[in-house]
Coordinates of C-alpha atoms in Angstrom, one line a residue:
Chain A
M1 CA 167.5 68.9 60.6
P2 CA 164.0 69.7 58.7
V3 CA 164.5 70.7 55.3
T4 CA 162.1 72.6 53.1
K5 CA 161.1 72.1 49.1
V6 CA 160.6 74.1 47.1
E7 CA 159.8 73.0 44.0
G8 CA 160.5 74.8 40.4
T9 CA 161.2 73.5 37.0
K10 CA 164.4 75.2 36.9
N11 CA 166.9 73.2 38.4
T12 CA 170.6 72.6 37.1
H13 CA 171.9 74.2 39.8
R14 CA 171.5 73.2 44.0
V15 CA 170.1 75.9 45.8
F16 CA 170.1 75.6 49.4
L17 CA 168.9 78.3 52.0
Y18 CA 169.4 79.3 55.6
T19 CA 166.9 81.4 56.5
L20 CA 165.0 82.7 59.8
S21 CA 161.2 82.7 59.0
T22 CA 160.3 85.6 61.1
C23 CA 162.7 87.4 58.3
G24 CA 161.6 89.6 55.4
W25 CA 164.9 89.9 53.3
C26 CA 164.9 86.1 54.0
K27 CA 160.9 86.4 52.0
R28 CA 162.4 88.5 49.1
T29 CA 165.5 86.3 48.7
K30 CA 162.5 83.1 48.5
E31 CA 160.1 85.3 46.4
L32 CA 162.3 85.9 43.9
L33 CA 163.6 82.1 43.9
E34 CA 159.4 81.5 43.6
E35 CA 159.0 84.3 40.8
K36 CA 162.3 82.8 38.4
D37 CA 160.7 79.2 38.9
V38 CA 164.0 78.1 40.8
S39 CA 163.9 74.7 42.1
Y40 CA 165.3 75.4 46.2
E41 CA 165.8 73.8 49.6
Y42 CA 165.6 76.0 52.8
I43 CA 166.1 74.7 56.6
D44 CA 164.7 78.1 58.9
V45 CA 166.9 78.3 61.6
D46 CA 165.1 80.1 64.2
V47 CA 162.6 77.2 64.8
L48 CA 165.3 74.6 64.6
K49 CA 165.5 72.4 67.9
A50 CA 169.0 73.4 69.7
E51 CA 170.7 70.4 68.9
E52 CA 169.7 70.9 65.3
R53 CA 170.6 74.4 65.5
K54 CA 173.9 74.2 67.2
A55 CA 174.9 72.0 63.8
A56 CA 173.4 74.9 61.4
I57 CA 175.6 77.5 63.4
E58 CA 178.5 75.3 62.9
D59 CA 177.7 74.0 59.4
L60 CA 177.8 78.2 59.1
H61 CA 180.8 78.4 60.6
K62 CA 182.4 75.9 58.4
R63 CA 181.3 77.7 55.7
N64 CA 182.7 80.9 56.4
A65 CA 179.7 82.9 56.1
P66 CA 179.1 85.7 57.4
L67 CA 176.7 86.2 60.1
G68 CA 173.7 87.4 58.6
F69 CA 170.9 85.9 56.8
P70 CA 169.6 84.7 54.2
I71 CA 173.2 82.8 53.4
I72 CA 171.5 81.5 49.9
I73 CA 174.9 78.5 49.2
I74 CA 174.9 77.6 45.4
D75 CA 175.2 73.8 44.2
D76 CA 177.4 72.8 48.2
K77 CA 180.2 75.6 46.7
E78 CA 178.9 79.6 45.7
L79 CA 177.8 81.2 49.2
I80 CA 176.1 84.7 48.9
S81 CA 174.4 86.3 51.6
G82 CA 172.1 88.7 52.1
Y83 CA 169.0 89.4 49.4
Q84 CA 171.5 90.0 46.5
P85 CA 169.2 89.5 43.1
E86 CA 171.5 90.3 40.8
K87 CA 174.3 88.2 42.2
I88 CA 171.8 85.7 42.9
L89 CA 170.0 85.8 39.4
G90 CA 173.8 85.9 37.9
A91 CA 174.9 82.8 39.9
L92 CA 172.2 80.9 38.4
E93 CA 172.5 82.4 35.3
L94 CA 169.3 83.7 34.9
Chain B
M1 CA 148.4 91.6 77.2
T2 CA 147.6 89.9 73.9
V3 CA 149.8 90.8 71.2
T4 CA 148.5 91.4 67.7
I5 CA 149.8 92.4 64.3
E6 CA 147.6 95.8 64.9
S7 CA 149.2 96.6 68.3
V8 CA 152.8 96.0 66.5
R9 CA 152.3 98.3 64.0
Q10 CA 150.9 101.1 66.5
R11 CA 153.8 100.8 68.9
A12 CA 156.1 100.4 65.3
E13 CA 154.3 103.7 64.0
S14 CA 154.2 105.5 67.5
D15 CA 157.4 104.8 67.8
A16 CA 158.8 106.2 64.5
K17 CA 156.9 108.7 64.5
S18 CA 158.8 110.2 68.3
R19 CA 162.5 109.5 66.2
G20 CA 161.4 111.3 63.4
H21 CA 161.7 107.3 61.2
Y22 CA 159.2 106.5 58.7
L23 CA 158.3 102.7 58.5
N24 CA 158.5 100.6 56.1
P25 CA 157.2 101.7 52.7
D26 CA 156.3 98.1 51.1
P27 CA 154.0 97.2 52.8
K28 CA 153.9 94.0 52.0
F29 CA 158.0 94.0 53.4
L30 CA 156.1 96.3 56.1
Q31 CA 153.2 93.1 57.4
D32 CA 156.2 91.1 57.4
L33 CA 158.1 92.5 59.3
L34 CA 155.6 93.1 62.1
E35 CA 154.5 89.6 61.5
G36 CA 157.9 88.8 62.3
L37 CA 157.7 90.6 64.9
K38 CA 154.5 89.0 66.7
T39 CA 156.0 85.5 66.1
N40 CA 159.2 86.6 67.9
E41 CA 157.0 88.3 70.9
D42 CA 154.7 85.3 71.0
R43 CA 157.9 83.6 71.0
Y44 CA 160.0 84.8 73.8
G45 CA 158.1 87.0 75.1
Y46 CA 160.0 89.9 74.2
P47 CA 159.7 91.6 70.0
S48 CA 163.2 91.1 68.7
C49 CA 164.7 91.8 65.7
P50 CA 163.1 89.5 62.7
C51 CA 165.9 89.5 61.6
R52 CA 168.2 88.9 63.3
P53 CA 168.5 85.3 65.6
A54 CA 167.6 85.2 68.9
T55 CA 168.7 82.9 72.1
G56 CA 165.7 83.6 74.0
V57 CA 168.0 84.4 76.8
F58 CA 167.2 88.1 77.6
E59 CA 170.1 89.1 78.5
Q60 CA 171.6 87.7 75.5
D61 CA 169.3 89.3 73.0
R62 CA 168.7 92.2 74.7
D63 CA 170.4 94.3 72.2
I64 CA 168.4 93.2 69.4
I65 CA 165.0 93.8 70.9
C66 CA 163.3 96.0 68.6
P67 CA 164.2 98.6 68.7
C68 CA 167.2 97.6 68.5
D69 CA 170.7 99.6 70.3
Y70 CA 171.6 100.1 66.3
R71 CA 168.7 101.5 64.8
D72 CA 169.0 105.2 65.2
P73 CA 173.2 104.8 63.9
D74 CA 172.1 102.2 60.7
V75 CA 169.3 105.2 60.1
A76 CA 172.1 107.9 60.6
E77 CA 174.4 106.6 58.6
Y78 CA 172.1 104.0 55.9
G79 CA 168.4 105.5 55.7
A80 CA 167.5 102.1 56.9
C81 CA 167.3 100.2 59.5
Y82 CA 168.9 96.2 59.6
C83 CA 165.7 94.8 59.3
S84 CA 164.2 97.6 57.4
L85 CA 161.3 98.1 59.5
Y86 CA 162.6 101.9 60.8
V87 CA 163.3 104.1 57.3
N88 CA 164.9 108.2 57.0
K89 CA 162.7 110.1 54.4
A90 CA 164.5 109.7 51.7
V91 CA 163.5 105.7 51.9
Y92 CA 160.6 106.1 52.7
D93 CA 159.7 108.5 49.7
A94 CA 162.5 106.0 46.8
G95 CA 159.4 103.3 48.1
K96 CA 162.3 100.4 48.3
P97 CA 164.7 99.9 51.6
I98 CA 168.1 98.2 50.6
P99 CA 169.8 96.2 52.5
I100 CA 172.7 97.1 54.8
P101 CA 175.3 95.6 56.6
E102 CA 175.5 94.4 60.4
R103 CA 176.3 96.1 62.7
R104 CA 175.9 94.1 65.7
P105 CA 179.3 92.5 67.0
A106 CA 180.1 89.3 65.5
E107 CA 180.3 87.3 68.6
K108 CA 176.8 88.7 70.2
M109 CA 175.6 86.3 66.9
F110 CA 175.9 83.6 67.7
P111 CA 177.0 82.8 71.5
E112 CA 177.2 78.7 70.8
L113 CA 180.0 79.3 69.2
A114 CA 181.9 81.7 71.8
P115 CA 184.6 80.2 73.2
K116 CA 183.5 78.5 76.9
P117 CA 183.5 81.3 79.6
A118 CA 186.6 78.7 81.4
E119 CA 188.4 79.3 78.6
A120 CA 188.1 82.2 77.8
K121 CA 189.4 83.8 81.4
T122 CA 193.1 82.4 80.2
T123 CA 193.2 85.3 77.7
A124 CA 191.1 88.0 79.1
P125 CA 191.1 88.7 82.6
T126 CA 187.8 90.0 84.2
S127 CA 189.9 91.9 86.8
Q128 CA 190.9 94.4 84.2
P129 CA 189.0 97.9 83.7
T130 CA 185.8 97.5 82.1
G131 CA 185.9 101.4 80.6
R132 CA 182.7 102.3 81.6
K133 CA 181.0 105.5 83.0
L134 CA 177.9 106.5 84.4
W135 CA 175.4 108.7 82.1
Y136 CA 172.6 110.4 82.5
C137 CA 169.6 110.7 80.3
K138 CA 169.4 115.0 80.8
Q139 CA 165.5 114.4 79.9
C140 CA 164.0 112.2 82.4
G141 CA 167.0 111.1 84.9
Y142 CA 167.9 107.1 83.8
V143 CA 171.3 106.1 85.1
V144 CA 173.4 103.8 83.1
F145 CA 176.6 102.6 83.6
L146 CA 177.8 101.5 79.7
E147 CA 181.2 102.5 77.8
D148 CA 179.3 105.2 75.9
A149 CA 176.1 106.6 76.0
P150 CA 173.0 104.2 74.8
Y151 CA 172.3 105.4 71.5
I152 CA 168.1 105.9 72.8
C153 CA 167.3 106.7 76.4
P154 CA 164.9 103.5 76.7
I155 CA 162.7 105.3 79.4
C156 CA 161.3 108.4 78.0
K157 CA 163.3 107.7 74.3
A158 CA 166.0 111.0 74.2
K159 CA 168.2 110.6 71.6
K160 CA 172.2 110.2 72.8
E161 CA 173.0 113.4 73.2
F162 CA 170.9 113.7 76.1
F163 CA 172.9 111.9 77.2
A164 CA 176.0 114.0 80.1
E165 CA 178.5 112.1 81.9
V166 CA 177.7 111.5 85.4
R167 CA 181.0 113.1 87.8
L168 CA 181.2 112.8 91.6
E169 CA 183.9 115.1 92.4
I170 CA 184.5 115.7 96.8
Q171 CA 185.2 119.0 97.8
Q172 CA 186.2 120.7 101.3
K173 CA 184.0 123.1 102.3
T174 CA 186.7 125.9 103.6
S175 CA 184.7 128.9 105.6

């Protein structure tokens, strides 16, 4: 799957996002991370090819992710759903 | 007709006005949402919600074509729709919309995860009564067959309250 990497100076946690390229809340979340200079990776689910999209959705399903975007996965275990700045920054100890 | 950000903006503005809603007060946020709608309209041929995953299949995305079926109850309950394109006056004046919970039923979100029709048949026979009724819009006469009246008339944008149930009665003439 085409993962986009955004480099920042803070990279103590692995931050991975499932987003939609068109979504306003996803954009706010990416901006928040960039503002805080956090390294993160993301996949825009809406631009994936059919089989990649299926794999992404199955991964979300496996993680019991709520059905909404963005989905923020920290260190491959903690999952935050939606634009929740305090929760995200709290999980990243910022 | 080609879709432009301006045409998307004008449609949203006039729709907000006609329903007493406001558009997102944050200019950058609003711009992002309008661009998202334009992208989806270019991509699918209809402006599906920028914050929900569309399938590209009209029938499956019908409920999330902006303004979506959930907008009016969401603005009524939370002061904003799911993507916060449409807000009420209080949220508009406060200047900073916050995310709201998803009202769309989970099974509609990813049809890919739904059981195949053949498997579904064993648990849910299709011959059961649907509980659907005929509703007509008292403002324009639009008629629809649904469980409950639509939140908004797709033709004239009248509110749910404008819908009445159609009951057919046959009376025998006695005179």
